[in-house]
Amino acid sequence: MFNNFRGVITFKASGDNLEDFINKIRLNRITCFDMHIIQGVLVGKIYDRDYNELYDLGKLHNVILSIESKKGLIYKVKKYKQRYGAFIGLIIGIGFVFYMSNIVLKIEISGNVSVSNDQVLSLLKESGISYGKFIPNLDYLYAERKMMISTKKIAWVGIRNIGGRVVVEIDEMVKSPAVVPLDVPCNIVSSKDAQIISTKVYSGDLIPKIGDGVKAGDLLISGTTMDKRGKSRILHAQGEIIGQYKEKIVFSQKFSEEQHILSDTEFRRKEFSFFGLQIPLSISKKIHGEYEYDEHTNNFCFFNITLPIGITHQTYRPFEMKLIQYNEEQAKAVIEQKILDYEENFLKNKTIILKESQSGIDKEEMQIIVQYTLEGEIGIEKELMAKN
Amino acid sequence: MLNGEKIADIARKKLYLNTNLLITDNTQIEIENCKKVLEYNDIYLKLLTSNMILQIWGSNLNISDYNTDGIIVKGKISSIEFMKRRVT
């Protein structure tokens, strides 16, 4: 096999004293093999590096030397000795393959539900991981720690790479319910000043009766009970206490106010995204002020592989500060919408027994004061042995 | 009593200057401490070693030298003759 690399020359030697010539070859430490004499002509094989020496030896001993054949990779390569472009191209090709094998070509994200892919990508970018980055330079441990610190929604992050593909696995935080655990003793106290309408006690002793009035903080269901033998027990009180209470909310709207409104003009820009570099495709002025920004990138594909090269389309929608004037009817309509939104968001789980409105107008604004009489759950858990 | 020849023999043994032959079937002979090729053609080969002269008869004889102070003879070997080397 090595002969194929080194190059082997088959030579023919003819002359008077061939035995002497063979001895001189051996004396000069020239490796020569498969020598045989056919009809007075010596045929043998030597390595390419020894040919010049053999030729000189042949001249000295009046032996006529000729090359029968040359075999080996070295001769094939020598043909292209002058082809510098081929060598440069080969080096560039090898360099390109090496580079493409060691940069981030794809980022796969899994396990995220409430955290969007875009958020994860921007967090990765802050940690130095993005398309086109040199993989040996990436510090995954640092990126994992930074991502967990940056957002409370992420409980655990694992980042690794398989070739040019960076895989990000996320475990999100499971939100714990805002209640006292069942193994912790607690009372149920009133959260508002109310009149008890109905009660359901699952655990503990009910203190007030139906129809009683209670103040905020009053004990409704006690977690400390006495059993038949007179021994006191401490437990986690559970139950539903429905009470009727009043709530007063003030809604107002100014007759003139400045609002941020999206302008009708829209600016579109394009950038060439090349391995994480953003190269603008047009010369344009910088947009000042506040604006709404949106971008998306269309990447080039090559045989079903998405490359980190593409065109990024950017849209800017500037905000305008506009002074909006309302008359009385318009202001009232705005307030009524606010009241509906409030009832939809905060009074969904309550029953509105009575709603009384009172409106007032001054120079600058209109006000509507709404008095609600509501029916709903008033009990909240309070730990018996609260930590200081 | 030790004479010159015996001393020479002992010296050759100790210094590994003996003629060693490794014969494989009738197709290959490896000869160590081969000094010179005296005669050579397709059917006959005469070699000078450190202490004798070898004559190899056969057909399609070819020799190879890998810079080991020995040679390898390949081909169809019919006979090997050993002759005493005359020192002149």
PDB file of C-alpha atoms in Angstrom, chain A residues 145-387:
ATOM      1  CA  ARG A 145     -27.735  29.610  34.194  1.00  0.00           C
ATOM      2  CA  LYS A 146     -28.458  32.962  32.562  1.00  0.00           C
ATOM      3  CA  MET A 147     -31.734  31.731  31.081  1.00  0.00           C
ATOM      4  CA  MET A 148     -32.963  30.386  34.436  1.00  0.00           C
ATOM      5  CA  ILE A 149     -32.087  33.678  36.136  1.00  0.00           C
ATOM      6  CA  SER A 150     -33.619  35.833  33.370  1.00  0.00           C
ATOM      7  CA  THR A 151     -37.111  34.410  33.630  1.00  0.00           C
ATOM      8  CA  LYS A 152     -39.001  32.876  36.551  1.00  0.00           C
ATOM      9  CA  LYS A 153     -41.088  30.780  34.177  1.00  0.00           C
ATOM     10  CA  ILE A 154     -38.197  28.421  33.431  1.00  0.00           C
ATOM     11  CA  ALA A 155     -37.391  25.808  36.073  1.00  0.00           C
ATOM     12  CA  TRP A 156     -34.674  23.941  34.189  1.00  0.00           C
ATOM     13  CA  VAL A 157     -32.816  24.315  30.887  1.00  0.00           C
ATOM     14  CA  GLY A 158     -30.608  21.818  29.100  1.00  0.00           C
ATOM     15  CA  ILE A 159     -28.556  22.881  26.086  1.00  0.00           C
ATOM     16  CA  ARG A 160     -26.443  20.565  23.954  1.00  0.00           C
ATOM     17  CA  ASN A 161     -25.421  20.258  20.343  1.00  0.00           C
ATOM     18  CA  ILE A 162     -25.543  17.429  17.823  1.00  0.00           C
ATOM     19  CA  GLY A 163     -23.309  18.542  14.983  1.00  0.00           C
ATOM     20  CA  GLY A 164     -24.602  21.921  13.836  1.00  0.00           C
ATOM     21  CA  ARG A 165     -27.933  21.475  15.593  1.00  0.00           C
ATOM     22  CA  VAL A 166     -28.323  23.054  19.020  1.00  0.00           C
ATOM     23  CA  VAL A 167     -31.024  21.376  21.092  1.00  0.00           C
ATOM     24  CA  VAL A 168     -32.642  23.345  23.917  1.00  0.00           C
ATOM     25  CA  GLU A 169     -34.855  21.454  26.365  1.00  0.00           C
ATOM     26  CA  ILE A 170     -36.957  23.478  28.781  1.00  0.00           C
ATOM     27  CA  ASP A 171     -38.946  22.558  31.869  1.00  0.00           C
ATOM     28  CA  GLU A 172     -41.295  25.330  32.929  1.00  0.00           C
ATOM     29  CA  MET A 173     -42.243  26.237  36.480  1.00  0.00           C
ATOM     30  CA  VAL A 174     -45.458  24.697  37.702  1.00  0.00           C
ATOM     31  CA  LYS A 175     -47.365  27.474  39.405  1.00  0.00           C
ATOM     32  CA  SER A 176     -48.301  26.453  42.927  1.00  0.00           C
ATOM     33  CA  PRO A 177     -51.910  27.220  43.930  1.00  0.00           C
ATOM     34  CA  ALA A 178     -52.329  30.195  46.246  1.00  0.00           C
ATOM     35  CA  VAL A 179     -53.822  28.189  49.053  1.00  0.00           C
ATOM     36  CA  VAL A 180     -52.527  26.870  52.322  1.00  0.00           C
ATOM     37  CA  PRO A 181     -51.487  23.213  51.978  1.00  0.00           C
ATOM     38  CA  LEU A 182     -53.917  20.690  53.407  1.00  0.00           C
ATOM     39  CA  ASP A 183     -51.475  19.465  56.003  1.00  0.00           C
ATOM     40  CA  VAL A 184     -51.100  22.949  57.510  1.00  0.00           C
ATOM     41  CA  PRO A 185     -53.677  23.910  60.164  1.00  0.00           C
ATOM     42  CA  CYS A 186     -55.639  27.068  59.374  1.00  0.00           C
ATOM     43  CA  ASN A 187     -58.811  29.065  60.048  1.00  0.00           C
ATOM     44  CA  ILE A 188     -61.177  30.607  57.527  1.00  0.00           C
ATOM     45  CA  VAL A 189     -61.662  34.308  58.084  1.00  0.00           C
ATOM     46  CA  SER A 190     -63.797  36.895  56.326  1.00  0.00           C
ATOM     47  CA  SER A 191     -62.185  39.020  53.625  1.00  0.00           C
ATOM     48  CA  LYS A 192     -64.943  41.653  53.629  1.00  0.00           C
ATOM     49  CA  ASP A 193     -67.655  43.236  55.749  1.00  0.00           C
ATOM     50  CA  ALA A 194     -70.656  41.107  54.758  1.00  0.00           C
ATOM     51  CA  GLN A 195     -73.854  39.376  55.810  1.00  0.00           C
ATOM     52  CA  ILE A 196     -73.734  35.575  55.782  1.00  0.00           C
ATOM     53  CA  ILE A 197     -76.142  34.150  53.187  1.00  0.00           C
ATOM     54  CA  SER A 198     -75.147  30.464  53.056  1.00  0.00           C
ATOM     55  CA  THR A 199     -72.526  28.165  54.569  1.00  0.00           C
ATOM     56  CA  LYS A 200     -70.942  24.808  53.724  1.00  0.00           C
ATOM     57  CA  VAL A 201     -68.483  23.457  56.238  1.00  0.00           C
ATOM     58  CA  TYR A 202     -66.280  20.523  55.272  1.00  0.00           C
ATOM     59  CA  SER A 203     -63.863  20.686  58.150  1.00  0.00           C
ATOM     60  CA  GLY A 204     -63.722  22.776  61.326  1.00  0.00           C
ATOM     61  CA  ASP A 205     -66.299  24.577  63.482  1.00  0.00           C
ATOM     62  CA  LEU A 206     -68.606  27.238  62.021  1.00  0.00           C
ATOM     63  CA  ILE A 207     -68.641  30.335  64.210  1.00  0.00           C
ATOM     64  CA  PRO A 208     -71.285  32.769  62.803  1.00  0.00           C
ATOM     65  CA  LYS A 209     -74.792  31.707  61.742  1.00  0.00           C
ATOM     66  CA  ILE A 210     -76.654  32.433  58.522  1.00  0.00           C
ATOM     67  CA  GLY A 211     -77.902  35.994  58.625  1.00  0.00           C
ATOM     68  CA  ASP A 212     -75.101  37.221  60.933  1.00  0.00           C
ATOM     69  CA  GLY A 213     -73.048  40.215  59.964  1.00  0.00           C
ATOM     70  CA  VAL A 214     -69.251  39.868  59.953  1.00  0.00           C
ATOM     71  CA  LYS A 215     -66.391  42.305  59.565  1.00  0.00           C
ATOM     72  CA  ALA A 216     -63.217  41.785  57.549  1.00  0.00           C
ATOM     73  CA  GLY A 217     -60.901  39.553  59.549  1.00  0.00           C
ATOM     74  CA  ASP A 218     -63.662  37.922  61.653  1.00  0.00           C
ATOM     75  CA  LEU A 219     -63.378  34.171  62.199  1.00  0.00           C
ATOM     76  CA  LEU A 220     -65.835  32.182  60.096  1.00  0.00           C
ATOM     77  CA  ILE A 221     -64.662  28.549  60.402  1.00  0.00           C
ATOM     78  CA  SER A 222     -62.340  27.638  63.239  1.00  0.00           C
ATOM     79  CA  GLY A 223     -59.544  25.126  62.752  1.00  0.00           C
ATOM     80  CA  THR A 224     -59.398  24.438  66.517  1.00  0.00           C
ATOM     81  CA  THR A 225     -62.053  21.925  67.569  1.00  0.00           C
ATOM     82  CA  MET A 226     -62.972  19.991  70.693  1.00  0.00           C
ATOM     83  CA  ASP A 227     -63.690  16.297  70.421  1.00  0.00           C
ATOM     84  CA  LYS A 228     -66.179  14.269  72.581  1.00  0.00           C
ATOM     85  CA  ARG A 229     -63.585  13.628  75.282  1.00  0.00           C
ATOM     86  CA  GLY A 230     -62.912  17.358  75.586  1.00  0.00           C
ATOM     87  CA  LYS A 231     -59.514  17.178  73.863  1.00  0.00           C
ATOM     88  CA  SER A 232     -58.736  20.014  71.477  1.00  0.00           C
ATOM     89  CA  ARG A 233     -57.609  19.250  67.950  1.00  0.00           C
ATOM     90  CA  ILE A 234     -56.055  21.521  65.367  1.00  0.00           C
ATOM     91  CA  LEU A 235     -57.035  20.992  61.739  1.00  0.00           C
ATOM     92  CA  HIS A 236     -57.110  22.586  58.292  1.00  0.00           C
ATOM     93  CA  ALA A 237     -60.514  24.338  58.157  1.00  0.00           C
ATOM     94  CA  GLN A 238     -62.397  23.951  54.876  1.00  0.00           C
ATOM     95  CA  GLY A 239     -65.705  25.339  53.723  1.00  0.00           C
ATOM     96  CA  GLU A 240     -67.647  27.783  51.530  1.00  0.00           C
ATOM     97  CA  ILE A 241     -69.129  30.891  53.110  1.00  0.00           C
ATOM     98  CA  ILE A 242     -71.299  33.010  50.821  1.00  0.00           C
ATOM     99  CA  GLY A 243     -71.972  36.528  51.980  1.00  0.00           C
ATOM    100  CA  GLN A 244     -73.631  39.652  50.696  1.00  0.00           C
ATOM    101  CA  TYR A 245     -71.566  42.824  50.670  1.00  0.00           C
ATOM    102  CA  LYS A 246     -71.320  46.219  49.059  1.00  0.00           C
ATOM    103  CA  GLU A 247     -68.588  47.580  46.813  1.00  0.00           C
ATOM    104  CA  LYS A 248     -68.157  51.110  45.502  1.00  0.00           C
ATOM    105  CA  ILE A 249     -66.084  51.687  42.378  1.00  0.00           C
ATOM    106  CA  VAL A 250     -65.391  55.073  40.733  1.00  0.00           C
ATOM    107  CA  PHE A 251     -64.991  55.183  36.955  1.00  0.00           C
ATOM    108  CA  SER A 252     -63.830  58.383  35.276  1.00  0.00           C
ATOM    109  CA  GLN A 253     -62.908  59.722  31.860  1.00  0.00           C
ATOM    110  CA  LYS A 254     -61.220  63.042  31.024  1.00  0.00           C
ATOM    111  CA  PHE A 255     -62.731  65.210  28.300  1.00  0.00           C
ATOM    112  CA  SER A 256     -59.349  65.687  26.629  1.00  0.00           C
ATOM    113  CA  GLU A 257     -56.363  63.376  26.912  1.00  0.00           C
ATOM    114  CA  GLU A 258     -53.206  62.513  25.049  1.00  0.00           C
ATOM    115  CA  GLN A 259     -53.081  59.008  23.749  1.00  0.00           C
ATOM    116  CA  HIS A 260     -50.466  56.890  21.997  1.00  0.00           C
ATOM    117  CA  ILE A 261     -52.005  55.981  18.672  1.00  0.00           C
ATOM    118  CA  LEU A 262     -50.418  54.021  15.861  1.00  0.00           C
ATOM    119  CA  SER A 263     -49.829  56.309  12.900  1.00  0.00           C
ATOM    120  CA  ASP A 264     -51.030  55.416   9.407  1.00  0.00           C
ATOM    121  CA  THR A 265     -47.504  55.398   7.998  1.00  0.00           C
ATOM    122  CA  GLU A 266     -45.558  52.163   7.963  1.00  0.00           C
ATOM    123  CA  PHE A 267     -41.852  51.724   7.234  1.00  0.00           C
ATOM    124  CA  ARG A 268     -40.554  48.530   5.733  1.00  0.00           C
ATOM    125  CA  ARG A 269     -36.924  47.557   5.647  1.00  0.00           C
ATOM    126  CA  LYS A 270     -35.031  44.488   4.492  1.00  0.00           C
ATOM    127  CA  GLU A 271     -31.811  43.035   5.845  1.00  0.00           C
ATOM    128  CA  PHE A 272     -29.645  40.206   4.627  1.00  0.00           C
ATOM    129  CA  SER A 273     -29.145  37.732   7.458  1.00  0.00           C
ATOM    130  CA  PHE A 274     -25.846  35.880   7.078  1.00  0.00           C
ATOM    131  CA  PHE A 275     -24.845  33.511   9.882  1.00  0.00           C
ATOM    132  CA  GLY A 276     -26.254  35.862  12.522  1.00  0.00           C
ATOM    133  CA  LEU A 277     -24.947  39.066  10.863  1.00  0.00           C
ATOM    134  CA  GLN A 278     -27.611  41.549   9.789  1.00  0.00           C
ATOM    135  CA  ILE A 279     -26.573  43.485   6.682  1.00  0.00           C
ATOM    136  CA  PRO A 280     -28.996  46.274   5.616  1.00  0.00           C
ATOM    137  CA  LEU A 281     -30.106  46.022   2.011  1.00  0.00           C
ATOM    138  CA  SER A 282     -30.939  49.729   1.675  1.00  0.00           C
ATOM    139  CA  ILE A 283     -29.705  53.037   2.993  1.00  0.00           C
ATOM    140  CA  SER A 284     -32.408  54.610   5.117  1.00  0.00           C
ATOM    141  CA  LYS A 285     -32.816  57.058   7.961  1.00  0.00           C
ATOM    142  CA  LYS A 286     -33.023  55.882  11.518  1.00  0.00           C
ATOM    143  CA  ILE A 287     -36.537  55.865  12.953  1.00  0.00           C
ATOM    144  CA  HIS A 288     -36.832  57.981  16.103  1.00  0.00           C
ATOM    145  CA  GLY A 289     -39.439  57.927  18.822  1.00  0.00           C
ATOM    146  CA  GLU A 290     -41.612  55.039  19.860  1.00  0.00           C
ATOM    147  CA  TYR A 291     -42.822  52.480  17.397  1.00  0.00           C
ATOM    148  CA  GLU A 292     -44.270  49.045  17.066  1.00  0.00           C
ATOM    149  CA  TYR A 293     -41.765  46.631  15.519  1.00  0.00           C
ATOM    150  CA  ASP A 294     -42.274  43.337  13.793  1.00  0.00           C
ATOM    151  CA  GLU A 295     -39.824  41.132  11.915  1.00  0.00           C
ATOM    152  CA  HIS A 296     -39.684  37.750  10.287  1.00  0.00           C
ATOM    153  CA  THR A 297     -36.880  36.002   8.422  1.00  0.00           C
ATOM    154  CA  ASN A 298     -37.180  33.829   5.346  1.00  0.00           C
ATOM    155  CA  ASN A 299     -34.218  31.451   5.263  1.00  0.00           C
ATOM    156  CA  PHE A 300     -32.742  29.855   2.163  1.00  0.00           C
ATOM    157  CA  CYS A 301     -32.996  26.105   1.818  1.00  0.00           C
ATOM    158  CA  PHE A 302     -30.580  23.657   0.264  1.00  0.00           C
ATOM    159  CA  PHE A 303     -31.811  20.120  -0.254  1.00  0.00           C
ATOM    160  CA  ASN A 304     -34.323  20.392   2.559  1.00  0.00           C
ATOM    161  CA  ILE A 305     -31.757  21.848   4.949  1.00  0.00           C
ATOM    162  CA  THR A 306     -32.585  25.343   6.248  1.00  0.00           C
ATOM    163  CA  LEU A 307     -29.446  27.487   6.057  1.00  0.00           C
ATOM    164  CA  PRO A 308     -28.673  30.367   8.469  1.00  0.00           C
ATOM    165  CA  ILE A 309     -28.816  32.717   5.463  1.00  0.00           C
ATOM    166  CA  GLY A 310     -31.930  34.622   4.519  1.00  0.00           C
ATOM    167  CA  ILE A 311     -33.788  37.889   4.187  1.00  0.00           C
ATOM    168  CA  THR A 312     -35.243  39.583   7.279  1.00  0.00           C
ATOM    169  CA  HIS A 313     -38.347  41.683   6.668  1.00  0.00           C
ATOM    170  CA  GLN A 314     -38.801  44.468   9.235  1.00  0.00           C
ATOM    171  CA  THR A 315     -41.915  46.588   9.731  1.00  0.00           C
ATOM    172  CA  TYR A 316     -41.938  49.759  11.820  1.00  0.00           C
ATOM    173  CA  ARG A 317     -45.213  51.439  12.848  1.00  0.00           C
ATOM    174  CA  PRO A 318     -44.495  54.654  14.727  1.00  0.00           C
ATOM    175  CA  PHE A 319     -46.730  55.843  17.543  1.00  0.00           C
ATOM    176  CA  GLU A 320     -48.231  59.311  17.488  1.00  0.00           C
ATOM    177  CA  MET A 321     -49.267  61.342  20.497  1.00  0.00           C
ATOM    178  CA  LYS A 322     -52.730  62.654  19.704  1.00  0.00           C
ATOM    179  CA  LEU A 323     -54.899  64.903  21.751  1.00  0.00           C
ATOM    180  CA  ILE A 324     -58.353  63.347  21.821  1.00  0.00           C
ATOM    181  CA  GLN A 325     -61.383  65.395  22.755  1.00  0.00           C
ATOM    182  CA  TYR A 326     -64.567  63.830  24.123  1.00  0.00           C
ATOM    183  CA  ASN A 327     -67.967  65.368  24.506  1.00  0.00           C
ATOM    184  CA  GLU A 328     -70.306  64.255  27.285  1.00  0.00           C
ATOM    185  CA  GLU A 329     -71.903  61.438  25.345  1.00  0.00           C
ATOM    186  CA  GLN A 330     -68.604  60.084  24.135  1.00  0.00           C
ATOM    187  CA  ALA A 331     -67.103  60.263  27.647  1.00  0.00           C
ATOM    188  CA  LYS A 332     -70.111  58.435  29.049  1.00  0.00           C
ATOM    189  CA  ALA A 333     -69.793  55.715  26.416  1.00  0.00           C
ATOM    190  CA  VAL A 334     -66.129  55.214  27.306  1.00  0.00           C
ATOM    191  CA  ILE A 335     -66.943  54.969  31.028  1.00  0.00           C
ATOM    192  CA  GLU A 336     -69.745  52.457  30.374  1.00  0.00           C
ATOM    193  CA  GLN A 337     -67.298  50.304  28.415  1.00  0.00           C
ATOM    194  CA  LYS A 338     -64.891  50.482  31.352  1.00  0.00           C
ATOM    195  CA  ILE A 339     -67.690  49.364  33.695  1.00  0.00           C
ATOM    196  CA  LEU A 340     -68.492  46.397  31.455  1.00  0.00           C
ATOM    197  CA  ASP A 341     -64.813  45.405  31.290  1.00  0.00           C
ATOM    198  CA  TYR A 342     -64.555  45.600  35.089  1.00  0.00           C
ATOM    199  CA  GLU A 343     -67.619  43.433  35.593  1.00  0.00           C
ATOM    200  CA  GLU A 344     -66.343  40.917  33.031  1.00  0.00           C
ATOM    201  CA  ASN A 345     -62.894  40.636  34.608  1.00  0.00           C
ATOM    202  CA  PHE A 346     -63.513  41.004  38.360  1.00  0.00           C
ATOM    203  CA  LEU A 347     -67.149  40.197  39.035  1.00  0.00           C
ATOM    204  CA  LYS A 348     -67.395  37.073  36.875  1.00  0.00           C
ATOM    205  CA  ASN A 349     -67.656  34.740  39.867  1.00  0.00           C
ATOM    206  CA  LYS A 350     -69.992  36.959  41.871  1.00  0.00           C
ATOM    207  CA  THR A 351     -73.724  37.620  41.632  1.00  0.00           C
ATOM    208  CA  ILE A 352     -74.699  41.258  41.205  1.00  0.00           C
ATOM    209  CA  ILE A 353     -77.777  41.770  43.400  1.00  0.00           C
ATOM    210  CA  LEU A 354     -78.050  45.531  42.949  1.00  0.00           C
ATOM    211  CA  LYS A 355     -76.201  48.119  40.881  1.00  0.00           C
ATOM    212  CA  GLU A 356     -76.675  51.802  41.557  1.00  0.00           C
ATOM    213  CA  SER A 357     -74.916  54.463  39.445  1.00  0.00           C
ATOM    214  CA  GLN A 358     -74.376  58.114  40.182  1.00  0.00           C
ATOM    215  CA  SER A 359     -72.703  60.374  37.647  1.00  0.00           C
ATOM    216  CA  GLY A 360     -70.880  63.647  38.153  1.00  0.00           C
ATOM    217  CA  ILE A 361     -69.316  66.139  35.730  1.00  0.00           C
ATOM    218  CA  ASP A 362     -66.700  68.833  36.221  1.00  0.00           C
ATOM    219  CA  LYS A 363     -64.590  70.930  33.834  1.00  0.00           C
ATOM    220  CA  GLU A 364     -61.989  68.302  33.162  1.00  0.00           C
ATOM    221  CA  GLU A 365     -63.686  64.925  33.519  1.00  0.00           C
ATOM    222  CA  MET A 366     -66.823  62.903  33.887  1.00  0.00           C
ATOM    223  CA  GLN A 367     -67.264  60.448  36.778  1.00  0.00           C
ATOM    224  CA  ILE A 368     -69.701  57.583  37.380  1.00  0.00           C
ATOM    225  CA  ILE A 369     -69.740  56.084  40.874  1.00  0.00           C
ATOM    226  CA  VAL A 370     -71.187  52.566  40.858  1.00  0.00           C
ATOM    227  CA  GLN A 371     -72.388  50.970  44.066  1.00  0.00           C
ATOM    228  CA  TYR A 372     -72.598  47.180  43.761  1.00  0.00           C
ATOM    229  CA  THR A 373     -74.401  44.842  46.132  1.00  0.00           C
ATOM    230  CA  LEU A 374     -72.710  41.512  45.502  1.00  0.00           C
ATOM    231  CA  GLU A 375     -73.050  37.946  46.641  1.00  0.00           C
ATOM    232  CA  GLY A 376     -70.016  35.713  46.650  1.00  0.00           C
ATOM    233  CA  GLU A 377     -67.371  33.753  48.526  1.00  0.00           C
ATOM    234  CA  ILE A 378     -65.971  35.823  51.406  1.00  0.00           C
ATOM    235  CA  GLY A 379     -63.820  33.263  53.253  1.00  0.00           C
ATOM    236  CA  ILE A 380     -60.031  33.157  52.973  1.00  0.00           C
ATOM    237  CA  GLU A 381     -57.596  30.738  54.632  1.00  0.00           C
ATOM    238  CA  LYS A 382     -55.347  32.012  57.374  1.00  0.00           C
ATOM    239  CA  GLU A 383     -52.657  29.828  58.939  1.00  0.00           C
ATOM    240  CA  LEU A 384     -53.094  29.142  62.648  1.00  0.00           C
ATOM    241  CA  MET A 385     -49.388  29.159  63.376  1.00  0.00           C
ATOM    242  CA  ALA A 386     -48.260  31.890  60.995  1.00  0.00           C
ATOM    243  CA  LYS A 387     -44.491  32.358  60.558  1.00  0.00           C
TER     244      LYS A 387
END
